[in-house]
Amino acid sequence: MGGAAAGIAVLIGLWLTWQVGWGILLLGAVGLVGGYGYTGEPINYKARGLGVPCVFWLMGILMVAGAYYAVAGEWKYTVMLEAIPVSVLSALLLLSNEIRDIDVDEQQGMQTLTVRWGLQCSLGLYYGLLLICYVTSVLMWYWGKLLTVYWLVVPLLLLPGLLTLLKKELKDRYQLPPKTGLFFLVFGVAYSLALY
């Protein structure tokens, strides 16, 4: 199934390369290597504790900037800046999975970032990424990249539920990834509305 999806992505990428230019081919190659390298050997950056930072770049900045490039046919550094909150949330979603699975990953010898750093540091990173998400959004508004920050109040309503989950025992945190995903969805919609 994954091979078929990759094959379809390659065909779409070749068509986009023909339409937009060679930059899309480079983006596609980086995306394919990055997607394979998440768990594929010899790279396997998940097992090396690099999953969270790689997802920040691959599923955040690279994906958003690549989509913009595919549509507009040009690179803009401002698009990469505007992608930072979404990139942070992509990393946060993976981190929530790692926090939930820390015991299993440790038993299987999987050296994820959370296993390497330990639970307390990973929880601190989770809090920090939530904060960075909002700080960068306010900075985007200050620099004139967001029309308003009012929309970003809506996702704040979900934070008490997330913060409560983080304080529970590890076995009771099974809802952390779906709740983080819901926060990502609501924040993403609110952020998009704030952009335009």
PDB file of N, CA and C in Angstrom, residues 78-165:
ATOM      1  N   THR A  78       8.953  34.127   3.453  1.00  0.00           N
ATOM      2  CA  THR A  78       7.855  34.434   4.375  1.00  0.00           C
ATOM      3  C   THR A  78       6.914  33.239   4.539  1.00  0.00           C
ATOM      4  N   VAL A  79       6.754  32.442   3.499  1.00  0.00           N
ATOM      5  CA  VAL A  79       5.910  31.246   3.607  1.00  0.00           C
ATOM      6  C   VAL A  79       6.533  30.265   4.596  1.00  0.00           C
ATOM      7  N   MET A  80       7.851  30.147   4.559  1.00  0.00           N
ATOM      8  CA  MET A  80       8.523  29.264   5.513  1.00  0.00           C
ATOM      9  C   MET A  80       8.348  29.777   6.938  1.00  0.00           C
ATOM     10  N   LEU A  81       8.421  31.080   7.122  1.00  0.00           N
ATOM     11  CA  LEU A  81       8.183  31.656   8.453  1.00  0.00           C
ATOM     12  C   LEU A  81       6.748  31.407   8.904  1.00  0.00           C
ATOM     13  N   GLU A  82       5.818  31.619   7.991  1.00  0.00           N
ATOM     14  CA  GLU A  82       4.403  31.421   8.323  1.00  0.00           C
ATOM     15  C   GLU A  82       4.086  29.957   8.617  1.00  0.00           C
ATOM     16  N   ALA A  83       4.938  29.060   8.147  1.00  0.00           N
ATOM     17  CA  ALA A  83       4.725  27.625   8.375  1.00  0.00           C
ATOM     18  C   ALA A  83       5.220  27.164   9.745  1.00  0.00           C
ATOM     19  N   ILE A  84       5.931  28.009  10.467  1.00  0.00           N
ATOM     20  CA  ILE A  84       6.527  27.574  11.735  1.00  0.00           C
ATOM     21  C   ILE A  84       5.487  27.058  12.731  1.00  0.00           C
ATOM     22  N   PRO A  85       4.378  27.767  12.993  1.00  0.00           N
ATOM     23  CA  PRO A  85       3.416  27.207  13.954  1.00  0.00           C
ATOM     24  C   PRO A  85       2.865  25.838  13.538  1.00  0.00           C
ATOM     25  N   VAL A  86       2.606  25.653  12.263  1.00  0.00           N
ATOM     26  CA  VAL A  86       2.113  24.359  11.772  1.00  0.00           C
ATOM     27  C   VAL A  86       3.207  23.297  11.911  1.00  0.00           C
ATOM     28  N   SER A  87       4.438  23.682  11.654  1.00  0.00           N
ATOM     29  CA  SER A  87       5.565  22.761  11.798  1.00  0.00           C
ATOM     30  C   SER A  87       5.730  22.331  13.248  1.00  0.00           C
ATOM     31  N   VAL A  88       5.589  23.284  14.150  1.00  0.00           N
ATOM     32  CA  VAL A  88       5.678  22.982  15.580  1.00  0.00           C
ATOM     33  C   VAL A  88       4.584  21.994  15.978  1.00  0.00           C
ATOM     34  N   LEU A  89       3.381  22.198  15.457  1.00  0.00           N
ATOM     35  CA  LEU A  89       2.279  21.291  15.790  1.00  0.00           C
ATOM     36  C   LEU A  89       2.486  19.900  15.200  1.00  0.00           C
ATOM     37  N   SER A  90       3.098  19.813  14.030  1.00  0.00           N
ATOM     38  CA  SER A  90       3.423  18.496  13.462  1.00  0.00           C
ATOM     39  C   SER A  90       4.372  17.750  14.391  1.00  0.00           C
ATOM     40  N   ALA A  91       5.390  18.463  14.859  1.00  0.00           N
ATOM     41  CA  ALA A  91       6.344  17.863  15.793  1.00  0.00           C
ATOM     42  C   ALA A  91       5.658  17.508  17.112  1.00  0.00           C
ATOM     43  N   LEU A  92       4.759  18.364  17.560  1.00  0.00           N
ATOM     44  CA  LEU A  92       4.036  18.130  18.812  1.00  0.00           C
ATOM     45  C   LEU A  92       3.173  16.870  18.725  1.00  0.00           C
ATOM     46  N   LEU A  93       2.558  16.657  17.582  1.00  0.00           N
ATOM     47  CA  LEU A  93       1.723  15.467  17.401  1.00  0.00           C
ATOM     48  C   LEU A  93       2.562  14.192  17.507  1.00  0.00           C
ATOM     49  N   LEU A  94       3.728  14.192  16.864  1.00  0.00           N
ATOM     50  CA  LEU A  94       4.607  13.027  16.977  1.00  0.00           C
ATOM     51  C   LEU A  94       5.101  12.866  18.412  1.00  0.00           C
ATOM     52  N   LEU A  95       5.455  13.971  19.049  1.00  0.00           N
ATOM     53  CA  LEU A  95       5.914  13.909  20.437  1.00  0.00           C
ATOM     54  C   LEU A  95       4.835  13.312  21.342  1.00  0.00           C
ATOM     55  N   SER A  96       3.579  13.657  21.097  1.00  0.00           N
ATOM     56  CA  SER A  96       2.492  13.093  21.914  1.00  0.00           C
ATOM     57  C   SER A  96       2.429  11.571  21.760  1.00  0.00           C
ATOM     58  N   ASN A  97       2.687  11.072  20.557  1.00  0.00           N
ATOM     59  CA  ASN A  97       2.745   9.619  20.340  1.00  0.00           C
ATOM     60  C   ASN A  97       3.915   9.000  21.094  1.00  0.00           C
ATOM     61  N   GLU A  98       5.053   9.672  21.042  1.00  0.00           N
ATOM     62  CA  GLU A  98       6.234   9.153  21.736  1.00  0.00           C
ATOM     63  C   GLU A  98       6.024   9.137  23.247  1.00  0.00           C
ATOM     64  N   ILE A  99       5.374  10.171  23.782  1.00  0.00           N
ATOM     65  CA  ILE A  99       5.099  10.210  25.225  1.00  0.00           C
ATOM     66  C   ILE A  99       4.175   9.057  25.610  1.00  0.00           C
ATOM     67  N   ARG A 100       3.137   8.850  24.816  1.00  0.00           N
ATOM     68  CA  ARG A 100       2.214   7.747  25.092  1.00  0.00           C
ATOM     69  C   ARG A 100       2.923   6.395  25.042  1.00  0.00           C
ATOM     70  N   ASP A 101       3.838   6.236  24.082  1.00  0.00           N
ATOM     71  CA  ASP A 101       4.462   4.936  23.822  1.00  0.00           C
ATOM     72  C   ASP A 101       5.825   4.759  24.475  1.00  0.00           C
ATOM     73  N   ILE A 102       6.204   5.624  25.397  1.00  0.00           N
ATOM     74  CA  ILE A 102       7.566   5.596  25.930  1.00  0.00           C
ATOM     75  C   ILE A 102       7.933   4.231  26.517  1.00  0.00           C
ATOM     76  N   ASP A 103       7.038   3.611  27.266  1.00  0.00           N
ATOM     77  CA  ASP A 103       7.354   2.312  27.876  1.00  0.00           C
ATOM     78  C   ASP A 103       7.565   1.230  26.825  1.00  0.00           C
ATOM     79  N   VAL A 104       6.670   1.176  25.847  1.00  0.00           N
ATOM     80  CA  VAL A 104       6.771   0.167  24.785  1.00  0.00           C
ATOM     81  C   VAL A 104       8.037   0.390  23.967  1.00  0.00           C
ATOM     82  N   ASP A 105       8.301   1.657  23.598  1.00  0.00           N
ATOM     83  CA  ASP A 105       9.505   1.956  22.813  1.00  0.00           C
ATOM     84  C   ASP A 105      10.770   1.574  23.577  1.00  0.00           C
ATOM     85  N   GLU A 106      10.770   1.850  24.874  1.00  0.00           N
ATOM     86  CA  GLU A 106      11.939   1.517  25.692  1.00  0.00           C
ATOM     87  C   GLU A 106      12.141   0.007  25.767  1.00  0.00           C
ATOM     88  N   GLN A 107      11.055  -0.739  25.935  1.00  0.00           N
ATOM     89  CA  GLN A 107      11.142  -2.203  25.995  1.00  0.00           C
ATOM     90  C   GLN A 107      11.640  -2.791  24.680  1.00  0.00           C
ATOM     91  N   GLN A 108      11.279  -2.153  23.555  1.00  0.00           N
ATOM     92  CA  GLN A 108      11.685  -2.653  22.241  1.00  0.00           C
ATOM     93  C   GLN A 108      13.047  -2.118  21.811  1.00  0.00           C
ATOM     94  N   GLY A 109      13.676  -1.311  22.645  1.00  0.00           N
ATOM     95  CA  GLY A 109      14.986  -0.764  22.312  1.00  0.00           C
ATOM     96  C   GLY A 109      14.941   0.375  21.313  1.00  0.00           C
ATOM     97  N   MET A 110      13.767   0.948  21.105  1.00  0.00           N
ATOM     98  CA  MET A 110      13.598   2.068  20.175  1.00  0.00           C
ATOM     99  C   MET A 110      14.050   3.344  20.886  1.00  0.00           C
ATOM    100  N   GLN A 111      15.094   3.955  20.401  1.00  0.00           N
ATOM    101  CA  GLN A 111      15.677   5.131  21.051  1.00  0.00           C
ATOM    102  C   GLN A 111      15.069   6.422  20.514  1.00  0.00           C
ATOM    103  N   THR A 112      13.751   6.572  20.694  1.00  0.00           N
ATOM    104  CA  THR A 112      13.079   7.802  20.271  1.00  0.00           C
ATOM    105  C   THR A 112      13.584   8.969  21.114  1.00  0.00           C
ATOM    106  N   LEU A 113      13.228  10.165  20.711  1.00  0.00           N
ATOM    107  CA  LEU A 113      13.620  11.350  21.466  1.00  0.00           C
ATOM    108  C   LEU A 113      13.124  11.258  22.907  1.00  0.00           C
ATOM    109  N   THR A 114      11.898  10.819  23.088  1.00  0.00           N
ATOM    110  CA  THR A 114      11.319  10.717  24.430  1.00  0.00           C
ATOM    111  C   THR A 114      12.048   9.682  25.277  1.00  0.00           C
ATOM    112  N   VAL A 115      12.426   8.559  24.695  1.00  0.00           N
ATOM    113  CA  VAL A 115      13.190   7.548  25.431  1.00  0.00           C
ATOM    114  C   VAL A 115      14.554   8.113  25.805  1.00  0.00           C
ATOM    115  N   ARG A 116      15.208   8.800  24.885  1.00  0.00           N
ATOM    116  CA  ARG A 116      16.536   9.364  25.154  1.00  0.00           C
ATOM    117  C   ARG A 116      16.495  10.460  26.214  1.00  0.00           C
ATOM    118  N   TRP A 117      15.517  11.345  26.111  1.00  0.00           N
ATOM    119  CA  TRP A 117      15.448  12.490  27.026  1.00  0.00           C
ATOM    120  C   TRP A 117      14.781  12.152  28.345  1.00  0.00           C
ATOM    121  N   GLY A 118      13.934  11.141  28.355  1.00  0.00           N
ATOM    122  CA  GLY A 118      13.169  10.816  29.551  1.00  0.00           C
ATOM    123  C   GLY A 118      11.820  11.517  29.531  1.00  0.00           C
ATOM    124  N   LEU A 119      10.925  11.017  30.360  1.00  0.00           N
ATOM    125  CA  LEU A 119       9.553  11.513  30.353  1.00  0.00           C
ATOM    126  C   LEU A 119       9.455  12.975  30.775  1.00  0.00           C
ATOM    127  N   GLN A 120      10.134  13.354  31.838  1.00  0.00           N
ATOM    128  CA  GLN A 120       9.991  14.724  32.344  1.00  0.00           C
ATOM    129  C   GLN A 120      10.492  15.757  31.337  1.00  0.00           C
ATOM    130  N   CYS A 121      11.631  15.513  30.725  1.00  0.00           N
ATOM    131  CA  CYS A 121      12.144  16.447  29.705  1.00  0.00           C
ATOM    132  C   CYS A 121      11.216  16.496  28.494  1.00  0.00           C
ATOM    133  N   SER A 122      10.654  15.352  28.130  1.00  0.00           N
ATOM    134  CA  SER A 122       9.737  15.313  26.986  1.00  0.00           C
ATOM    135  C   SER A 122       8.447  16.066  27.283  1.00  0.00           C
ATOM    136  N   LEU A 123       7.959  15.961  28.520  1.00  0.00           N
ATOM    137  CA  LEU A 123       6.789  16.747  28.906  1.00  0.00           C
ATOM    138  C   LEU A 123       7.118  18.235  28.869  1.00  0.00           C
ATOM    139  N   GLY A 124       8.319  18.590  29.313  1.00  0.00           N
ATOM    140  CA  GLY A 124       8.756  19.984  29.224  1.00  0.00           C
ATOM    141  C   GLY A 124       8.808  20.459  27.783  1.00  0.00           C
ATOM    142  N   LEU A 125       9.289  19.593  26.883  1.00  0.00           N
ATOM    143  CA  LEU A 125       9.317  19.934  25.461  1.00  0.00           C
ATOM    144  C   LEU A 125       7.900  20.115  24.929  1.00  0.00           C
ATOM    145  N   TYR A 126       6.974  19.277  25.357  1.00  0.00           N
ATOM    146  CA  TYR A 126       5.575  19.394  24.927  1.00  0.00           C
ATOM    147  C   TYR A 126       5.025  20.767  25.312  1.00  0.00           C
ATOM    148  N   TYR A 127       5.209  21.141  26.582  1.00  0.00           N
ATOM    149  CA  TYR A 127       4.761  22.466  27.035  1.00  0.00           C
ATOM    150  C   TYR A 127       5.441  23.567  26.221  1.00  0.00           C
ATOM    151  N   GLY A 128       6.746  23.404  26.011  1.00  0.00           N
ATOM    152  CA  GLY A 128       7.504  24.407  25.264  1.00  0.00           C
ATOM    153  C   GLY A 128       7.025  24.564  23.831  1.00  0.00           C
ATOM    154  N   LEU A 129       6.712  23.451  23.174  1.00  0.00           N
ATOM    155  CA  LEU A 129       6.229  23.528  21.793  1.00  0.00           C
ATOM    156  C   LEU A 129       4.862  24.201  21.718  1.00  0.00           C
ATOM    157  N   LEU A 130       4.001  23.930  22.701  1.00  0.00           N
ATOM    158  CA  LEU A 130       2.715  24.641  22.744  1.00  0.00           C
ATOM    159  C   LEU A 130       2.944  26.146  22.857  1.00  0.00           C
ATOM    160  N   LEU A 131       3.873  26.521  23.722  1.00  0.00           N
ATOM    161  CA  LEU A 131       4.180  27.938  23.916  1.00  0.00           C
ATOM    162  C   LEU A 131       4.772  28.549  22.648  1.00  0.00           C
ATOM    163  N   ILE A 132       5.712  27.849  22.022  1.00  0.00           N
ATOM    164  CA  ILE A 132       6.337  28.342  20.785  1.00  0.00           C
ATOM    165  C   ILE A 132       5.294  28.544  19.697  1.00  0.00           C
ATOM    166  N   CYS A 133       4.337  27.646  19.632  1.00  0.00           N
ATOM    167  CA  CYS A 133       3.267  27.752  18.637  1.00  0.00           C
ATOM    168  C   CYS A 133       2.562  29.101  18.754  1.00  0.00           C
ATOM    169  N   TYR A 134       2.238  29.493  19.960  1.00  0.00           N
ATOM    170  CA  TYR A 134       1.532  30.762  20.172  1.00  0.00           C
ATOM    171  C   TYR A 134       2.464  31.963  20.072  1.00  0.00           C
ATOM    172  N   VAL A 135       3.669  31.849  20.597  1.00  0.00           N
ATOM    173  CA  VAL A 135       4.613  32.977  20.517  1.00  0.00           C
ATOM    174  C   VAL A 135       4.920  33.304  19.062  1.00  0.00           C
ATOM    175  N   THR A 136       5.182  32.286  18.246  1.00  0.00           N
ATOM    176  CA  THR A 136       5.473  32.553  16.830  1.00  0.00           C
ATOM    177  C   THR A 136       4.253  33.127  16.116  1.00  0.00           C
ATOM    178  N   SER A 137       3.070  32.697  16.501  1.00  0.00           N
ATOM    179  CA  SER A 137       1.852  33.243  15.883  1.00  0.00           C
ATOM    180  C   SER A 137       1.677  34.720  16.223  1.00  0.00           C
ATOM    181  N   VAL A 138       1.914  35.073  17.471  1.00  0.00           N
ATOM    182  CA  VAL A 138       1.816  36.484  17.867  1.00  0.00           C
ATOM    183  C   VAL A 138       2.879  37.304  17.143  1.00  0.00           C
ATOM    184  N   LEU A 139       4.075  36.748  16.996  1.00  0.00           N
ATOM    185  CA  LEU A 139       5.122  37.449  16.239  1.00  0.00           C
ATOM    186  C   LEU A 139       4.714  37.632  14.778  1.00  0.00           C
ATOM    187  N   MET A 140       4.089  36.616  14.197  1.00  0.00           N
ATOM    188  CA  MET A 140       3.603  36.749  12.812  1.00  0.00           C
ATOM    189  C   MET A 140       2.595  37.892  12.713  1.00  0.00           C
ATOM    190  N   TRP A 141       1.728  38.002  13.686  1.00  0.00           N
ATOM    191  CA  TRP A 141       0.757  39.100  13.714  1.00  0.00           C
ATOM    192  C   TRP A 141       1.486  40.439  13.873  1.00  0.00           C
ATOM    193  N   TYR A 142       2.447  40.504  14.768  1.00  0.00           N
ATOM    194  CA  TYR A 142       3.206  41.731  15.007  1.00  0.00           C
ATOM    195  C   TYR A 142       3.938  42.176  13.737  1.00  0.00           C
ATOM    196  N   TRP A 143       4.474  41.218  12.989  1.00  0.00           N
ATOM    197  CA  TRP A 143       5.197  41.529  11.754  1.00  0.00           C
ATOM    198  C   TRP A 143       4.263  41.734  10.568  1.00  0.00           C
ATOM    199  N   GLY A 144       2.974  41.657  10.778  1.00  0.00           N
ATOM    200  CA  GLY A 144       2.009  41.912   9.717  1.00  0.00           C
ATOM    201  C   GLY A 144       1.700  40.723   8.829  1.00  0.00           C
ATOM    202  N   LYS A 145       2.087  39.528   9.244  1.00  0.00           N
ATOM    203  CA  LYS A 145       1.821  38.329   8.438  1.00  0.00           C
ATOM    204  C   LYS A 145       0.449  37.716   8.734  1.00  0.00           C
ATOM    205  N   LEU A 146      -0.091  37.988   9.925  1.00  0.00           N
ATOM    206  CA  LEU A 146      -1.446  37.560  10.276  1.00  0.00           C
ATOM    207  C   LEU A 146      -2.325  38.793  10.376  1.00  0.00           C
ATOM    208  N   LEU A 147      -3.545  38.685   9.894  1.00  0.00           N
ATOM    209  CA  LEU A 147      -4.468  39.820   9.962  1.00  0.00           C
ATOM    210  C   LEU A 147      -4.968  40.058  11.376  1.00  0.00           C
ATOM    211  N   THR A 148      -5.118  38.977  12.131  1.00  0.00           N
ATOM    212  CA  THR A 148      -5.639  39.072  13.492  1.00  0.00           C
ATOM    213  C   THR A 148      -5.133  37.890  14.306  1.00  0.00           C
ATOM    214  N   VAL A 149      -5.148  38.043  15.612  1.00  0.00           N
ATOM    215  CA  VAL A 149      -4.839  36.904  16.480  1.00  0.00           C
ATOM    216  C   VAL A 149      -6.092  36.398  17.192  1.00  0.00           C
ATOM    217  N   TYR A 150      -7.207  37.055  16.958  1.00  0.00           N
ATOM    218  CA  TYR A 150      -8.436  36.687  17.659  1.00  0.00           C
ATOM    219  C   TYR A 150      -8.863  35.248  17.384  1.00  0.00           C
ATOM    220  N   TRP A 151      -8.685  34.785  16.159  1.00  0.00           N
ATOM    221  CA  TRP A 151      -9.064  33.407  15.834  1.00  0.00           C
ATOM    222  C   TRP A 151      -8.284  32.402  16.679  1.00  0.00           C
ATOM    223  N   LEU A 152      -7.081  32.775  17.082  1.00  0.00           N
ATOM    224  CA  LEU A 152      -6.226  31.841  17.811  1.00  0.00           C
ATOM    225  C   LEU A 152      -6.644  31.656  19.267  1.00  0.00           C
ATOM    226  N   VAL A 153      -7.659  32.401  19.684  1.00  0.00           N
ATOM    227  CA  VAL A 153      -8.212  32.201  21.026  1.00  0.00           C
ATOM    228  C   VAL A 153      -9.013  30.897  21.068  1.00  0.00           C
ATOM    229  N   VAL A 154      -9.640  30.540  19.962  1.00  0.00           N
ATOM    230  CA  VAL A 154     -10.501  29.347  19.921  1.00  0.00           C
ATOM    231  C   VAL A 154      -9.742  28.078  20.334  1.00  0.00           C
ATOM    232  N   PRO A 155      -8.543  27.797  19.774  1.00  0.00           N
ATOM    233  CA  PRO A 155      -7.840  26.584  20.203  1.00  0.00           C
ATOM    234  C   PRO A 155      -7.436  26.598  21.678  1.00  0.00           C
ATOM    235  N   LEU A 156      -7.313  27.784  22.258  1.00  0.00           N
ATOM    236  CA  LEU A 156      -6.959  27.859  23.680  1.00  0.00           C
ATOM    237  C   LEU A 156      -7.985  27.146  24.556  1.00  0.00           C
ATOM    238  N   LEU A 157      -9.214  27.052  24.071  1.00  0.00           N
ATOM    239  CA  LEU A 157     -10.262  26.368  24.830  1.00  0.00           C
ATOM    240  C   LEU A 157      -9.965  24.877  25.004  1.00  0.00           C
ATOM    241  N   LEU A 158      -9.123  24.322  24.119  1.00  0.00           N
ATOM    242  CA  LEU A 158      -8.769  22.905  24.208  1.00  0.00           C
ATOM    243  C   LEU A 158      -7.575  22.645  25.124  1.00  0.00           C
ATOM    244  N   LEU A 159      -6.835  23.699  25.469  1.00  0.00           N
ATOM    245  CA  LEU A 159      -5.615  23.510  26.254  1.00  0.00           C
ATOM    246  C   LEU A 159      -5.843  22.898  27.637  1.00  0.00           C
ATOM    247  N   PRO A 160      -6.875  23.284  28.375  1.00  0.00           N
ATOM    248  CA  PRO A 160      -7.046  22.656  29.694  1.00  0.00           C
ATOM    249  C   PRO A 160      -7.124  21.127  29.625  1.00  0.00           C
ATOM    250  N   GLY A 161      -7.799  20.598  28.619  1.00  0.00           N
ATOM    251  CA  GLY A 161      -7.874  19.145  28.463  1.00  0.00           C
ATOM    252  C   GLY A 161      -6.518  18.526  28.192  1.00  0.00           C
ATOM    253  N   LEU A 162      -5.721  19.175  27.341  1.00  0.00           N
ATOM    254  CA  LEU A 162      -4.370  18.676  27.055  1.00  0.00           C
ATOM    255  C   LEU A 162      -3.498  18.727  28.299  1.00  0.00           C
ATOM    256  N   LEU A 163      -3.526  19.847  28.986  1.00  0.00           N
ATOM    257  CA  LEU A 163      -2.672  20.015  30.158  1.00  0.00           C
ATOM    258  C   LEU A 163      -3.059  19.039  31.269  1.00  0.00           C
ATOM    259  N   THR A 164      -4.340  18.738  31.386  1.00  0.00           N
ATOM    260  CA  THR A 164      -4.792  17.745  32.369  1.00  0.00           C
ATOM    261  C   THR A 164      -4.237  16.366  32.027  1.00  0.00           C
ATOM    262  N   LEU A 165      -4.258  16.012  30.739  1.00  0.00           N
ATOM    263  CA  LEU A 165      -3.715  14.714  30.315  1.00  0.00           C
ATOM    264  C   LEU A 165      -2.230  14.598  30.624  1.00  0.00           C
TER     265      LEU A 165
END
